[in-house]
PDB file of N, CA and C in Angstrom:
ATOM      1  N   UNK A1355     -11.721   5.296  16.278  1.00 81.00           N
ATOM      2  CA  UNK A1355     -11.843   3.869  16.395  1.00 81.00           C
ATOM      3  C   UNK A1355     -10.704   3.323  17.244  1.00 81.00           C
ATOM      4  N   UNK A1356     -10.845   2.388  18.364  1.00 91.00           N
ATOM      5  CA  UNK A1356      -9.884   1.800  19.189  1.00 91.00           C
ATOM      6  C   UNK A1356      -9.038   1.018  18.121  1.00 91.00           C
ATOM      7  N   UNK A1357      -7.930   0.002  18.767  1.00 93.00           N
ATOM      8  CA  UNK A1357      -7.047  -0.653  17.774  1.00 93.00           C
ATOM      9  C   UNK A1357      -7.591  -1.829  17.587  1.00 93.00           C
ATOM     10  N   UNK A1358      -8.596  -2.004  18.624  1.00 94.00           N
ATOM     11  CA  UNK A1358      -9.290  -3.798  18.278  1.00 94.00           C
ATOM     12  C   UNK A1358      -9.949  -3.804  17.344  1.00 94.00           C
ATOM     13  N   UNK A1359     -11.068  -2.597  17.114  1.00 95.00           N
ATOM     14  CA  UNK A1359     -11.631  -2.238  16.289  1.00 95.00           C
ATOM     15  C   UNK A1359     -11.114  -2.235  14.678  1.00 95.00           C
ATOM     16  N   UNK A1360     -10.083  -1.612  15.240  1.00 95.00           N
ATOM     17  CA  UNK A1360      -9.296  -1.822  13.142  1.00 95.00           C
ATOM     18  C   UNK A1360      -8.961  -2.753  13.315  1.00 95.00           C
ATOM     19  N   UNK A1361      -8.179  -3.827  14.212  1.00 95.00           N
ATOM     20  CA  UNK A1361      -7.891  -5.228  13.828  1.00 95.00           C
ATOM     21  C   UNK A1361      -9.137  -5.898  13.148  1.00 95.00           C
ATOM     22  N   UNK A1362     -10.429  -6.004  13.892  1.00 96.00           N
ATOM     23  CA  UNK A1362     -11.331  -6.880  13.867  1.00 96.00           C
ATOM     24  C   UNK A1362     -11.779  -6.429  12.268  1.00 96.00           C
ATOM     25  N   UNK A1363     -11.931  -5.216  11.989  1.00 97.00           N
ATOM     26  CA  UNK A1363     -12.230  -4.827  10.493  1.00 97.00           C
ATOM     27  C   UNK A1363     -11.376  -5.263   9.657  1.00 97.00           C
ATOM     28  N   UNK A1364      -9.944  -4.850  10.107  1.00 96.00           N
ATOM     29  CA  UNK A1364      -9.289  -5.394   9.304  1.00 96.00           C
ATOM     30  C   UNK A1364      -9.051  -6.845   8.709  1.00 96.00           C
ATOM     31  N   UNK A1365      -9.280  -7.460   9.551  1.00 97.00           N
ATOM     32  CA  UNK A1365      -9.261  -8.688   9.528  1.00 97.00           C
ATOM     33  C   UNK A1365     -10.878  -9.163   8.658  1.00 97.00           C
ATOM     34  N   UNK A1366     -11.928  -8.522   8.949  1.00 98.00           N
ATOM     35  CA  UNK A1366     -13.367  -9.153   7.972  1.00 98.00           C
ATOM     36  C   UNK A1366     -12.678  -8.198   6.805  1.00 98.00           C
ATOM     37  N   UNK A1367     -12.172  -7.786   6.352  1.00 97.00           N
ATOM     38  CA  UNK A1367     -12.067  -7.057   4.923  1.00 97.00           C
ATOM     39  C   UNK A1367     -11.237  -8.112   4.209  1.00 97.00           C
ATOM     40  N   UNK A1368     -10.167  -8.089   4.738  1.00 98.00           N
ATOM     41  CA  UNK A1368      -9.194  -9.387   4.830  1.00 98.00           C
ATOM     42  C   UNK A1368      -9.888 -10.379   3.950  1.00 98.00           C
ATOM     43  N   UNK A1369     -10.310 -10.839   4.527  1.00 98.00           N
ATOM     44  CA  UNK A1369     -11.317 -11.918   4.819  1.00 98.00           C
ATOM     45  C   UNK A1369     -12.475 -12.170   3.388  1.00 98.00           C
ATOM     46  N   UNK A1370     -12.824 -11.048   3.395  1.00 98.00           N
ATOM     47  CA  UNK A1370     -14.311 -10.975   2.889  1.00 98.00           C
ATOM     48  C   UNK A1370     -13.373 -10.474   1.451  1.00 98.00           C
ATOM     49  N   UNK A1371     -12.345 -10.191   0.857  1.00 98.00           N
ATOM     50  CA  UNK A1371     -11.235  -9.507  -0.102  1.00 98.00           C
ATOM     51  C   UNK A1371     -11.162 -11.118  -0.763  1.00 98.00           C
ATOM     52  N   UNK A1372     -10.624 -12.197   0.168  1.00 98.00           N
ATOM     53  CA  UNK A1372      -9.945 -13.361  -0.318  1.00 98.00           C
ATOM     54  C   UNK A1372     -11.452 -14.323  -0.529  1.00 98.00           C
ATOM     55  N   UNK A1373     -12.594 -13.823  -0.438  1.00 98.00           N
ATOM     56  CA  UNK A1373     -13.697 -14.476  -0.962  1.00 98.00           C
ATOM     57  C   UNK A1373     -14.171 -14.296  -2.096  1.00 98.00           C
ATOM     58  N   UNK A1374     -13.859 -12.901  -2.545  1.00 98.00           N
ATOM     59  CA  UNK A1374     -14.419 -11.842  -3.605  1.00 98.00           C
ATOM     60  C   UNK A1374     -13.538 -12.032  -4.647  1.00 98.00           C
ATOM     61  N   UNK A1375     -12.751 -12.693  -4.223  1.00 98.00           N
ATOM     62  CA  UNK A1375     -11.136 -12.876  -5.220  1.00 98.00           C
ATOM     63  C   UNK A1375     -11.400 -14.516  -5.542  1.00 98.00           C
ATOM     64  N   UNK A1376     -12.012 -15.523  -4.747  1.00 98.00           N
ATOM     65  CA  UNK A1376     -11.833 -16.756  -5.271  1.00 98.00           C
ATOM     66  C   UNK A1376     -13.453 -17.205  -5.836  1.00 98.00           C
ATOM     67  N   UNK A1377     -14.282 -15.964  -6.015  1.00 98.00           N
ATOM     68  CA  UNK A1377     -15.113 -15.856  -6.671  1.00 98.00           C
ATOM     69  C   UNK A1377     -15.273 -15.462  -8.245  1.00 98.00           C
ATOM     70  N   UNK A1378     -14.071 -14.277  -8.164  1.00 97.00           N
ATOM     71  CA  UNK A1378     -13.858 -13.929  -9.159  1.00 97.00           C
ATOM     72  C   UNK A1378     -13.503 -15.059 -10.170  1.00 97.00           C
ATOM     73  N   UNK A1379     -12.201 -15.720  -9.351  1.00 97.00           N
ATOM     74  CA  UNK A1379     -11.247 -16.729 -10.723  1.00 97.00           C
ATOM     75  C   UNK A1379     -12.454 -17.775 -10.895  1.00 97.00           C
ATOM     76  N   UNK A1380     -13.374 -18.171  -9.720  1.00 98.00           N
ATOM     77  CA  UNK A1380     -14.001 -19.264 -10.452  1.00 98.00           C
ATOM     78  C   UNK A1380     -14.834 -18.829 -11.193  1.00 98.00           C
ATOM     79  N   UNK A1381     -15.560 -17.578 -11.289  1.00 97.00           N
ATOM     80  CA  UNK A1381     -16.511 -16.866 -12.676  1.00 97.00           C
ATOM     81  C   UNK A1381     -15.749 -16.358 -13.884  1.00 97.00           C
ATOM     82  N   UNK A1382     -14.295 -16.311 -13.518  1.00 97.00           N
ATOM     83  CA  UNK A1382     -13.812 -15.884 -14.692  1.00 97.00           C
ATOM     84  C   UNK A1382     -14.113 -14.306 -14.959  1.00 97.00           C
ATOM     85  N   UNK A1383     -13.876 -13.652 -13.533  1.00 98.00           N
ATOM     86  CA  UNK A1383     -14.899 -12.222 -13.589  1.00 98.00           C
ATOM     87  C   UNK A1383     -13.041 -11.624 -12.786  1.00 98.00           C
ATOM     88  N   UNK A1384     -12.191 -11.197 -14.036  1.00 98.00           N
ATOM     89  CA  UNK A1384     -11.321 -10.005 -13.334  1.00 98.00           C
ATOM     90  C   UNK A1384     -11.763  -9.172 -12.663  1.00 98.00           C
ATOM     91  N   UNK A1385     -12.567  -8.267 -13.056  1.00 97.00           N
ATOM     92  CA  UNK A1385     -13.109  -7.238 -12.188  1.00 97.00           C
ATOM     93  C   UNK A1385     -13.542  -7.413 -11.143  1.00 97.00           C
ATOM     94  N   UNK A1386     -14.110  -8.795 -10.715  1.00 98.00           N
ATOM     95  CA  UNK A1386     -14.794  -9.238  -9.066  1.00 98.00           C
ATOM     96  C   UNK A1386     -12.779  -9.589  -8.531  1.00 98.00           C
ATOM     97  N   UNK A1387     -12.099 -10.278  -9.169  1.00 97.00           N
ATOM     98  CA  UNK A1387     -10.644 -10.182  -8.653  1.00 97.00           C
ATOM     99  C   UNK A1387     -10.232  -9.072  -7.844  1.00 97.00           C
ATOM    100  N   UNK A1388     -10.020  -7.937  -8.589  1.00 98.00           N
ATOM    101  CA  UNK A1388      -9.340  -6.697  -8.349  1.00 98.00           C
ATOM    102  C   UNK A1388      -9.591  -6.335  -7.765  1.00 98.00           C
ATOM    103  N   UNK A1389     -11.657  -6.014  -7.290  1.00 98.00           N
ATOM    104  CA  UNK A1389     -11.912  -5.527  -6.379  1.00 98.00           C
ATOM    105  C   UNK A1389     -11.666  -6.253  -4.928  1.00 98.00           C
ATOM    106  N   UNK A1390     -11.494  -7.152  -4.983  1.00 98.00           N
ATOM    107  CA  UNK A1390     -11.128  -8.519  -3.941  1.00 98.00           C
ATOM    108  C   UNK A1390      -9.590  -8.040  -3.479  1.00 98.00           C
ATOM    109  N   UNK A1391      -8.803  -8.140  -4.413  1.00 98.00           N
ATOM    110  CA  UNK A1391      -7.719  -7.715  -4.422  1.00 98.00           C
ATOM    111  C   UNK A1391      -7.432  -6.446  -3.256  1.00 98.00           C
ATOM    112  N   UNK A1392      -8.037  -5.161  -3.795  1.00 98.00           N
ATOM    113  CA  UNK A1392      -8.305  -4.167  -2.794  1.00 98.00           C
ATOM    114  C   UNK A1392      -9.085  -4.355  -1.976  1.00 98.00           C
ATOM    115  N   UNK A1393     -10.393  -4.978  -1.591  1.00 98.00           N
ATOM    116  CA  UNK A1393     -10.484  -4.443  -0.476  1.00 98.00           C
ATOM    117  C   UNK A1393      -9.603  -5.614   0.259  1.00 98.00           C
ATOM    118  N   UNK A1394      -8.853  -6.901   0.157  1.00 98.00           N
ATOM    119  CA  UNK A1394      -7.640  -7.609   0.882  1.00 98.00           C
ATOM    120  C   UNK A1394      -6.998  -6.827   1.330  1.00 98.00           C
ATOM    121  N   UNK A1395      -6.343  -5.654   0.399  1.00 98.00           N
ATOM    122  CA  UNK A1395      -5.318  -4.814   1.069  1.00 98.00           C
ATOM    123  C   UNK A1395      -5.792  -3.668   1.719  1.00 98.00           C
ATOM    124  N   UNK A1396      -6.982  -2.882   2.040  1.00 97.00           N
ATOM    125  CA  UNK A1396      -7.453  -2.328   2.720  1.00 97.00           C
ATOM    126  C   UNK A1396      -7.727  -2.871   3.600  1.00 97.00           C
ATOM    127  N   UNK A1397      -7.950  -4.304   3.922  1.00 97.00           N
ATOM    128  CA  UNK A1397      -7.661  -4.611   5.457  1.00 97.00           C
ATOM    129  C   UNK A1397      -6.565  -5.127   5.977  1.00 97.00           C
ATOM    130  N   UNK A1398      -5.633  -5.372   5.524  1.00 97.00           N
ATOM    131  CA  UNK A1398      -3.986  -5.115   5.526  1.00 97.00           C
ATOM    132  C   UNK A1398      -4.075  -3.805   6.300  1.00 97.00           C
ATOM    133  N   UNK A1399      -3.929  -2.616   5.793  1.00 97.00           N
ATOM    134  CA  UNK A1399      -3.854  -1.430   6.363  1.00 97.00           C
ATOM    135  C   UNK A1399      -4.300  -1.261   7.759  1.00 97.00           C
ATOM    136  N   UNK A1400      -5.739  -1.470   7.869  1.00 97.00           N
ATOM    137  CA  UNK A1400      -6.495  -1.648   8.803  1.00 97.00           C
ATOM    138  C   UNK A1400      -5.661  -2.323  10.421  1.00 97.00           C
ATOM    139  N   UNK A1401      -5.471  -3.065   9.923  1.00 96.00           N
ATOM    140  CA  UNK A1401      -4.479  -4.271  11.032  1.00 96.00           C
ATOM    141  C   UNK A1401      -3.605  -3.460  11.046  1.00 96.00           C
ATOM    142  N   UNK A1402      -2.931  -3.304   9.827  1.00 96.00           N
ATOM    143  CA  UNK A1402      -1.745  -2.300  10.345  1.00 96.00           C
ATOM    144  C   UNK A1402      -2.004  -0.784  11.084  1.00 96.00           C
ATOM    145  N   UNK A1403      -3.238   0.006  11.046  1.00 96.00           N
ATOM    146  CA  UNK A1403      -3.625   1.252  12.101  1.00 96.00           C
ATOM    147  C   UNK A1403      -3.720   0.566  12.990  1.00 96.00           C
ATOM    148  N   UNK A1404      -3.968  -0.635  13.132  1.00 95.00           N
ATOM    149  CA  UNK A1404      -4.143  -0.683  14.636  1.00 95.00           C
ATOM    150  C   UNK A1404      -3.320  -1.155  15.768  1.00 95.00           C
ATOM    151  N   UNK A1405      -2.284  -1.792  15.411  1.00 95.00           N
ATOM    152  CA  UNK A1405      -1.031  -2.274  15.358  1.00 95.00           C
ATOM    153  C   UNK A1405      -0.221  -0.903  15.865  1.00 95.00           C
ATOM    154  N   UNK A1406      -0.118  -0.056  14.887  1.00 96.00           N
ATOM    155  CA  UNK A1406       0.594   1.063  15.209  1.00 96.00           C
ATOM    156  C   UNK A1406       0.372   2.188  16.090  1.00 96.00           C
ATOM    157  N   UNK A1407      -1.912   1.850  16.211  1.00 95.00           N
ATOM    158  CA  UNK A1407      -2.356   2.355  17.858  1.00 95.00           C
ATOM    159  C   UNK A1407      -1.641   1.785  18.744  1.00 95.00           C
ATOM    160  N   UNK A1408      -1.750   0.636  18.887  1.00 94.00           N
ATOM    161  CA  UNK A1408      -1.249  -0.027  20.268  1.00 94.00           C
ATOM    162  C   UNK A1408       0.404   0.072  20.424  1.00 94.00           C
ATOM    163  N   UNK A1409       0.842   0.194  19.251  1.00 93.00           N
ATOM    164  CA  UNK A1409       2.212   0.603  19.051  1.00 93.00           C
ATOM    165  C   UNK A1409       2.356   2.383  20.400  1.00 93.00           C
ATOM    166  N   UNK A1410       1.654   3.414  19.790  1.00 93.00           N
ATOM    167  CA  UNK A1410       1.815   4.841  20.302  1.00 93.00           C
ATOM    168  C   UNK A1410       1.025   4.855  21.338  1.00 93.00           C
ATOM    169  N   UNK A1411       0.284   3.497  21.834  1.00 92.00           N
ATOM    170  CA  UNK A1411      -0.064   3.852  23.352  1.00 92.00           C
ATOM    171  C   UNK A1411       0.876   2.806  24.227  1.00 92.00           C
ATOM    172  N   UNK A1412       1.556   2.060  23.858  1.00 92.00           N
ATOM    173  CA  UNK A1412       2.388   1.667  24.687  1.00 92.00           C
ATOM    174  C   UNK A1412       3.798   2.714  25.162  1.00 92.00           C
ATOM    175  N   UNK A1413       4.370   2.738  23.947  1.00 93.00           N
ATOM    176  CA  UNK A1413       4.894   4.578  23.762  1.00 93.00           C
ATOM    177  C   UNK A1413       4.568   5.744  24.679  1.00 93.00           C
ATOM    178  N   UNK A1414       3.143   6.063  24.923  1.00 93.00           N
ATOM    179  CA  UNK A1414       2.662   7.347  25.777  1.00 93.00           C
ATOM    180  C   UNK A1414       2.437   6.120  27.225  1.00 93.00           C
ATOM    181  N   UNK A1415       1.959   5.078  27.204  1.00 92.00           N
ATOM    182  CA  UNK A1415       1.806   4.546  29.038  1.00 92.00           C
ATOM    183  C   UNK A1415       3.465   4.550  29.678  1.00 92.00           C
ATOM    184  N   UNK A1416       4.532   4.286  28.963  1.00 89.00           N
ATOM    185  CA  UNK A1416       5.733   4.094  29.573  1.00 89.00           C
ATOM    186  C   UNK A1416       6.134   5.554  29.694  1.00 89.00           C
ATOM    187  N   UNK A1417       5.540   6.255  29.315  1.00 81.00           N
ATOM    188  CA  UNK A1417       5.954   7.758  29.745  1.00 81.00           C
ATOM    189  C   UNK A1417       5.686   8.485  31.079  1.00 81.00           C
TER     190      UNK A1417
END
């Protein structure tokens, strides 16, 4: 996967995490939280692979 690619995921997980989470508190459903919770921070990560692509190809072009 390119790095735009994990940004752009990262970012709908993100996204779609902090929906699943303000669904949860208004049902009163922890378990819809948590899972909200994670997948938020699985697209955290996401942004961050891709970040750290563009990081190791700027790295290998100045070479």
């Amino acid at each position: 996967m390119s790095s735009t690619t994990d940004k752009i995921e990262g970012k709908a997980n993100e996204m779609a995490g902090k929906a699943r989470q303000a669904a949860g508190d208004a049902t009163n459903d922890r378990g819809m939280e948590a899972k909200g919770a994670a997948q938020e921070g699985k697209g955290h990560g996401q942004q961050a692979k891709g970040e750290l692509k563009d990081g190791a190809k700027k790295i290998v072009d100045r070479a």
